[in-house]
Coordinates of C-alpha atoms in Angstrom, one line a residue:
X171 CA -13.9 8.8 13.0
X172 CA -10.4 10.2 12.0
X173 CA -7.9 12.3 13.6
X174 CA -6.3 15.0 11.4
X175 CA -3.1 16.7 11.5
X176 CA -2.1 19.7 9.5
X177 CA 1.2 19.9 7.9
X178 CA 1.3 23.8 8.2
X179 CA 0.9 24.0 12.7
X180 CA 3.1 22.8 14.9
X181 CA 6.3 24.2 17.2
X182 CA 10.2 23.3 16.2
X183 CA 9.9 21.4 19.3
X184 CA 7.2 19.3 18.4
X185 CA 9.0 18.2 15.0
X186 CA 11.5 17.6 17.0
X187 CA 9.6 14.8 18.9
X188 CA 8.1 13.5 16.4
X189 CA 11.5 12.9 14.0
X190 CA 12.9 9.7 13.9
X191 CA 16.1 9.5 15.1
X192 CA 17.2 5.8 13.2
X193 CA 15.9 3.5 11.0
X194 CA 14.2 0.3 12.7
X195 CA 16.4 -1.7 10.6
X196 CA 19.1 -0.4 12.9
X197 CA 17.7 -0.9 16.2
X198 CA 18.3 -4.1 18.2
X199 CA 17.1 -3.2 21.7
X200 CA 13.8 -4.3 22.3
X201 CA 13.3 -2.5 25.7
X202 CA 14.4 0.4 24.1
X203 CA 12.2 0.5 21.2
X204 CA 9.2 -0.2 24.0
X205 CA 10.2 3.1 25.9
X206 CA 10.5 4.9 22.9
X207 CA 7.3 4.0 21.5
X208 CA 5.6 4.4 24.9
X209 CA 7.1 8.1 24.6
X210 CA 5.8 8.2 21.2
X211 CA 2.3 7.3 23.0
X212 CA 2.3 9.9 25.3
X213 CA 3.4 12.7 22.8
X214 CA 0.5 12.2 20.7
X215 CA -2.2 11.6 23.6
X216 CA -1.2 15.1 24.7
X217 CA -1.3 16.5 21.0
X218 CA -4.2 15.0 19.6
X219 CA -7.4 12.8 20.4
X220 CA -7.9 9.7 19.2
X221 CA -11.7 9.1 17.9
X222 CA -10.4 5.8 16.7
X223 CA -7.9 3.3 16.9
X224 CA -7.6 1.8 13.7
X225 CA -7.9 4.9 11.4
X226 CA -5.2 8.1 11.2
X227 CA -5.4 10.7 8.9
X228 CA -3.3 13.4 7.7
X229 CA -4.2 16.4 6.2
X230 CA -1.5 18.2 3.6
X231 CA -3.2 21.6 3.5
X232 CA 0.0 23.8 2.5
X233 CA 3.3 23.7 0.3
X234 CA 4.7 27.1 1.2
X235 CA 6.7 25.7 4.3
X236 CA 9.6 27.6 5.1
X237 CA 13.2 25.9 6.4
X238 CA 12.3 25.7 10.0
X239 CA 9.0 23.5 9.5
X240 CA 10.5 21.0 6.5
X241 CA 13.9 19.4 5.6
X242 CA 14.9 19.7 2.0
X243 CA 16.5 16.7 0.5
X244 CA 18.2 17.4 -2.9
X245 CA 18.2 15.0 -6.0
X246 CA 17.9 12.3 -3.9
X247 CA 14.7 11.6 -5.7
X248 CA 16.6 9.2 -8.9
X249 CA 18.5 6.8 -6.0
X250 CA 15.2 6.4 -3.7
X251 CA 13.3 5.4 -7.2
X252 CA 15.6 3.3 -8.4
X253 CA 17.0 1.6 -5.6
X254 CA 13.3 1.0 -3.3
X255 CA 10.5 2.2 -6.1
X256 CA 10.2 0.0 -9.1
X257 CA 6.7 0.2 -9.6
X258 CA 5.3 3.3 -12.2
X259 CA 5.5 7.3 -10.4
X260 CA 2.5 8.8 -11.0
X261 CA 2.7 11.7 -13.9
X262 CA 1.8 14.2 -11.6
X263 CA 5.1 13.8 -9.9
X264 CA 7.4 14.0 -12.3
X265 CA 5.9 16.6 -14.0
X266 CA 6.1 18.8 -10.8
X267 CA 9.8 17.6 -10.9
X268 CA 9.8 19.4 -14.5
X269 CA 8.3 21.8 -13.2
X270 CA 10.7 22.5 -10.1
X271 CA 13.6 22.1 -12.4
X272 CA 15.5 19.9 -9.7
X273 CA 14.4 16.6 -8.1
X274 CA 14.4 17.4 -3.9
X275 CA 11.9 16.0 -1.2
X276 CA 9.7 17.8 1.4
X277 CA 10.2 16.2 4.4
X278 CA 7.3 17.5 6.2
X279 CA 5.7 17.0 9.9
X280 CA 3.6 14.4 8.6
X281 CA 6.7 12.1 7.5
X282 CA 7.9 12.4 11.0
X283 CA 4.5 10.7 11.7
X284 CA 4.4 8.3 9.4
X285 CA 8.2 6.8 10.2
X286 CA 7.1 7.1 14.1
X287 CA 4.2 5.1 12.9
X288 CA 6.3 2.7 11.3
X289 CA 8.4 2.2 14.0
X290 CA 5.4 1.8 16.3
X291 CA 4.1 -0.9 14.0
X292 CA 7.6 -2.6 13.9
X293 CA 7.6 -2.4 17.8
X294 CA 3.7 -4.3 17.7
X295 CA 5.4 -7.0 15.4
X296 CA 8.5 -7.5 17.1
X297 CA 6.4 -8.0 20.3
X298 CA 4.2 -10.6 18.6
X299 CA 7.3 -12.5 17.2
X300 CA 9.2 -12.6 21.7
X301 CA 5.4 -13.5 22.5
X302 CA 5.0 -10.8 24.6
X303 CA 1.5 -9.6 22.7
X304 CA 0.6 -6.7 21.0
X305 CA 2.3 -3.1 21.4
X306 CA -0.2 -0.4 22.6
X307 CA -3.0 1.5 20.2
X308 CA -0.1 4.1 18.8
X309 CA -0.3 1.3 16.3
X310 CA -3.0 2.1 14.0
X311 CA -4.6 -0.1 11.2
X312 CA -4.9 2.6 8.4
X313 CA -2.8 5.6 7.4
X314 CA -4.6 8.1 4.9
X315 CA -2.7 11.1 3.7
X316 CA -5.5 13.3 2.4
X317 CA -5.9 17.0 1.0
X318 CA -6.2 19.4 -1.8
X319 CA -4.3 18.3 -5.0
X320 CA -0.6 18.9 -5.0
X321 CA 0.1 19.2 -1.5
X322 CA 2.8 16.3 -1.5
X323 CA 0.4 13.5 -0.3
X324 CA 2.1 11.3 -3.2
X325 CA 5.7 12.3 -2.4
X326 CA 4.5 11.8 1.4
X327 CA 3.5 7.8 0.4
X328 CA 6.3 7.5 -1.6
X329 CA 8.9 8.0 1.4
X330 CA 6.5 5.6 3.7
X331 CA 6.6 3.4 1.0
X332 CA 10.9 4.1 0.7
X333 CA 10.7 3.8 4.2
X334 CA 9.4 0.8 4.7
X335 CA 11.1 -1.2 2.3
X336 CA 14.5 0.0 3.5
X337 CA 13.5 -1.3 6.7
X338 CA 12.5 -5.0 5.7
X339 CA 9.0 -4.5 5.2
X340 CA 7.2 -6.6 3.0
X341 CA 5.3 -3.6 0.3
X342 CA 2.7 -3.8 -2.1
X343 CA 2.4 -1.0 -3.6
X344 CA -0.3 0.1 -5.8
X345 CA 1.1 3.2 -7.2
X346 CA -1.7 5.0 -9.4
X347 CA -5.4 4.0 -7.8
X348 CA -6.3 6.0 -11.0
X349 CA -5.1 3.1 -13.8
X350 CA -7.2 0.6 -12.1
X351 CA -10.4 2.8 -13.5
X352 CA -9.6 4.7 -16.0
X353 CA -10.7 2.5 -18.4
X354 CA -7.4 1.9 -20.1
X355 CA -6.8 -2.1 -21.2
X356 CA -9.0 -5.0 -20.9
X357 CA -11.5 -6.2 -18.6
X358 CA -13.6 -9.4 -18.8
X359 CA -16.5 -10.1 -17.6
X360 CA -17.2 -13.3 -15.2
X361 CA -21.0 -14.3 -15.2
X362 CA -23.3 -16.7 -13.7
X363 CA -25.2 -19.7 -15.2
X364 CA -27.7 -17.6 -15.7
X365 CA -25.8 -15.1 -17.3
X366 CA -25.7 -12.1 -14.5
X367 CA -22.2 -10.8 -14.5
X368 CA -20.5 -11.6 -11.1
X369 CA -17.6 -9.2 -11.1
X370 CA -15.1 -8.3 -14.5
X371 CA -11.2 -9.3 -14.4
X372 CA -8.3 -7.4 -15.1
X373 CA -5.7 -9.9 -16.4
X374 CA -2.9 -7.4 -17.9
X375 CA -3.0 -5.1 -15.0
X376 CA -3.1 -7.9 -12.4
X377 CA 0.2 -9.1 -14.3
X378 CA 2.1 -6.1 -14.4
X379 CA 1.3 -5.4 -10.7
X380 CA 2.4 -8.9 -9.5
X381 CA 5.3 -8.3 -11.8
X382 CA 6.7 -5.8 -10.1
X383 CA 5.9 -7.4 -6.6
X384 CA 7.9 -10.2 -7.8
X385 CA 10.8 -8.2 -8.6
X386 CA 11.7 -6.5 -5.7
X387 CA 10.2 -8.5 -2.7
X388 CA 11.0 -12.1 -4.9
X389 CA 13.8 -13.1 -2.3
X390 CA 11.1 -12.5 0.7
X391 CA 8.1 -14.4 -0.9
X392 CA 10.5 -17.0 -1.6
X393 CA 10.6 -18.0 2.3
X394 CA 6.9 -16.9 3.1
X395 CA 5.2 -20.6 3.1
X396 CA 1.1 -20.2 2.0
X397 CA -1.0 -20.3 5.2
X398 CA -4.5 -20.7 3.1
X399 CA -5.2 -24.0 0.8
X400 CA -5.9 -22.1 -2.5
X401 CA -9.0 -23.9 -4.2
X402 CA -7.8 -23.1 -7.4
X403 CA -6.1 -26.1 -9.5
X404 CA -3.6 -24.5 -11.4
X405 CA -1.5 -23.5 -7.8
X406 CA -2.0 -26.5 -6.6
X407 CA 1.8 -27.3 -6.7
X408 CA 2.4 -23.7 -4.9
X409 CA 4.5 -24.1 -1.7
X410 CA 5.2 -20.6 -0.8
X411 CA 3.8 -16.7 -1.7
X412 CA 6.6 -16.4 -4.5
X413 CA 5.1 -19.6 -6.5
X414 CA 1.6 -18.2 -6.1
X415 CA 2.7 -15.4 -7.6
X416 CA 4.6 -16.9 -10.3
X417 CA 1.6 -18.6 -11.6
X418 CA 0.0 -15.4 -12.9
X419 CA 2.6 -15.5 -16.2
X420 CA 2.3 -18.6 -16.9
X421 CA -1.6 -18.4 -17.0
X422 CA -0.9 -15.5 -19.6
X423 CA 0.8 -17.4 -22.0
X424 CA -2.0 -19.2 -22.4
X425 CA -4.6 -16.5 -22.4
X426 CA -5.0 -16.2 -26.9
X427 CA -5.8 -19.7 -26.3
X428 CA -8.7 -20.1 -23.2
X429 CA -9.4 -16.6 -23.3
X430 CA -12.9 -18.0 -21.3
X431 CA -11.7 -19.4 -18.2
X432 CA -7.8 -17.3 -17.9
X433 CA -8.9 -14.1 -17.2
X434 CA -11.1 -15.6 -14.0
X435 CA -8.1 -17.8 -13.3
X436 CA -5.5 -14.6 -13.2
X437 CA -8.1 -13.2 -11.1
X438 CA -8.1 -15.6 -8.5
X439 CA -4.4 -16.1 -8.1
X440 CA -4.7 -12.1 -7.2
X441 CA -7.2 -12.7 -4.6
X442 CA -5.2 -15.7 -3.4
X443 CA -1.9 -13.2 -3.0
X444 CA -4.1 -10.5 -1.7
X445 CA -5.5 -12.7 1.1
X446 CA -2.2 -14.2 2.1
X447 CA -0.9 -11.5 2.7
X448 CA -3.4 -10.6 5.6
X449 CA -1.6 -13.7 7.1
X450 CA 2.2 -13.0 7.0
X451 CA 4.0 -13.4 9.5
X452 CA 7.5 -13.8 8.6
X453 CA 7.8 -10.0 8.1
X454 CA 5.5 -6.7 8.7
X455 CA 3.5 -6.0 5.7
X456 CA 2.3 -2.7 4.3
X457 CA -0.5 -2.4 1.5
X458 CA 0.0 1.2 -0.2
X459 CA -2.5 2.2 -2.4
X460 CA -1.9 6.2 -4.1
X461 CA -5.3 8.2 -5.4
X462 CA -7.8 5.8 -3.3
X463 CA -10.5 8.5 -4.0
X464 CA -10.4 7.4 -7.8
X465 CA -11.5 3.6 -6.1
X466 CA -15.2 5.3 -5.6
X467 CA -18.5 5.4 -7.7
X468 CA -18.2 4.7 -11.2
X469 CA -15.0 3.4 -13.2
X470 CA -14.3 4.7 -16.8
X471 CA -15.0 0.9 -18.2
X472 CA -18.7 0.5 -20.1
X473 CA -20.5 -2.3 -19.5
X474 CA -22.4 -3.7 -22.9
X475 CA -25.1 -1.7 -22.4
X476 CA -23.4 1.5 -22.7
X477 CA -23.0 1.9 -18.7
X478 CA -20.2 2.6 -16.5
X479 CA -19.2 0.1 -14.7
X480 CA -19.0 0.3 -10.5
X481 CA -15.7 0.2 -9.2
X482 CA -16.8 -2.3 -7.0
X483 CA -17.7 -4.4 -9.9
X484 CA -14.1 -4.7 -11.0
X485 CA -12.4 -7.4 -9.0
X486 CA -8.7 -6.4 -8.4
X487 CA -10.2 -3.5 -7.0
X488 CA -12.6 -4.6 -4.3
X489 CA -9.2 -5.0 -1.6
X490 CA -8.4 -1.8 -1.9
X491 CA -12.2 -0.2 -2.2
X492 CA -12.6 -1.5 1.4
X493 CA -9.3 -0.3 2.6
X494 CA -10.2 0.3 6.1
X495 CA -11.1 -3.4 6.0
X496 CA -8.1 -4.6 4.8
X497 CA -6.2 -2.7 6.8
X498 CA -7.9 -4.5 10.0
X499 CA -7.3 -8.1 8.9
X500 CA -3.7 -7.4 7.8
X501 CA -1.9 -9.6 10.8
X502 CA 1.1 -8.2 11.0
X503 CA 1.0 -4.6 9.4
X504 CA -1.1 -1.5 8.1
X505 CA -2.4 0.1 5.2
X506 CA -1.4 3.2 4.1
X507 CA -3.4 5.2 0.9
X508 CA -2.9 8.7 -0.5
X509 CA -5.9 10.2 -2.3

């Protein structure tokens, strides 16, 4: 129930179209953000048909693009990490980079897309915030970059992701899908009275995710009030998303010392941030999650009984399993993965 566009088809005139011409940052007009997202509408209506509203894919089948079909940004890569992209590059990037023997960026048709997207998401927020309801169906709920391996769909993320931020969008970005399964660091299991394990917890990973969210968007949780009455004790003081979130290390101080109930504890401050951020409304949200296909089947962790573990089974995970879900209850924003 996806629509696919290939990176490698297309006419000069229709990249054309589809490039953004500012940042939404910049823009002010209201009315002219509606016509230009109406325009947007009509653009891909006559390029493309829509099997469903809430899902858009794009497919990265090619790299050998010549100069009329991608723009070539050179070493720009070190100032868009640094300054928008604290969270961990996956290895596969930077060892292309190596590779390469320079740092540059494909811009590609589908980053045209993707910032059009963002812009029509912007326009669906802004319209929510002047009461004037929600923007048209250009505005879908989940953006998947898919394709055969090394065909950019990271790098493709990554400038959503750059995108976004440098727009005022609240991110969280889950940069390696991989690390959540690869069975690298601890997991804990949470049973029942009975004994039947319920789910297992990753405490370290959980806290070294948050970290980073904490780093960059700590200013913006900071004036995002909670909208959900957490029924966990230990947040019970928490007024806002950036106090939720600050709970998580100092839980981990204390995990040598209740390693029983911590890890379950760390666990449910993540679903707490996880669920209010469907809720936001001070700013647009986006939830990007790189190599989804790794969140699928079987993780690398062993249960006791010398058996794999189901990805489902590992609760940080479970959001981003069901991405097409969370995408849909997100109130004010999309999702947008990578496999």
């Amino acid at each position: 129930d996806r629509t696919y566009v290939s990176s490698s088809s297309g006419s000069d005139d229709e990249k054309d179209q589809l490039k953004a011409t500012r940042s939404i940052a910049d823009r002010s007009n209201f009315d002219k953000m509606k016509q230009e997202a109406a325009e947007f509408e009509q653009q891909l209506g006559e390029s493309m048909s829509f099997q469903s509203h809430n899902a858009f894919a794009m497919n990265s089948f090619s790299t050998s693009l010549d100069g009329k079909s991608v723009g070539v940004i050179k070493d720009e890569w070190n100032d868009l990490v640094s300054d928008y992209v604290p969270e961990p590059v996956p290895k596969s990037v930077t060892a292309f980079f190596s590779d390469l023997g320079q740092k540059s960026l494909l811009f590609r048709k589908q980053d045209f897309v993707m910032e059009n997207i963002l812009e029509a998401s912007e326009l669906a927020y802004l319209a929510k915030q002047n009461g004037s309801g929600s923007s048209s169906s250009i505005s879908p709920d989940v953006v998947l970059f898919d394709g055969p391996r090394g065909t950019g769909k990271t790098a493709s993320l990554i400038q959503a992701v750059v995108n976004a931020r440098a727009s005022g969008w609240l991110v969280f970005y889950v940069s390696n899908g991989r690390h959540l399964m690869d069975g690298d660091g601890t997991y804990v299991a949470h049973s029942d009275e009975d004994g039947r394990v319920l789910w297992y917890d990753r405490p370290e990973y959980i806290a070294n995710i948050l970290d980073v969210f904490e780093k960059y968007h700590g200013k913006m949780l900071e004036t995002i009030p909670l909208k959900r009455t957490a029924k966990i004790h230990e947040v019970n003081e928490a007024k806002t998303l950036l106090d939720l979130v600050k709970t998580v290390p100092v839980l981990m101080k204390k995990i040598d010392r209740n390693w029983e109930n911590t890890p379950r504890l760390v666990g449910d401050v993540m679903s707490e941030v996880m669920e209010e951020l469907k809720l936001v409304e001070e700013y647009p949200v986006m939830v990007a999650i790189d190599h989804i296909n790794n969140l699928s089947g079987v993780s690398m962790f062993m249960a006791p009984r010398k058996r794999r573990i189901h990805c489902r089974a590992i609760r940080v995970a479970q959001p981003f399993v069901e991405f097409e879900a969370l995408g849909k209850s997100i109130k004010n924003g999309l999702v947008v993965a990578a496999t």
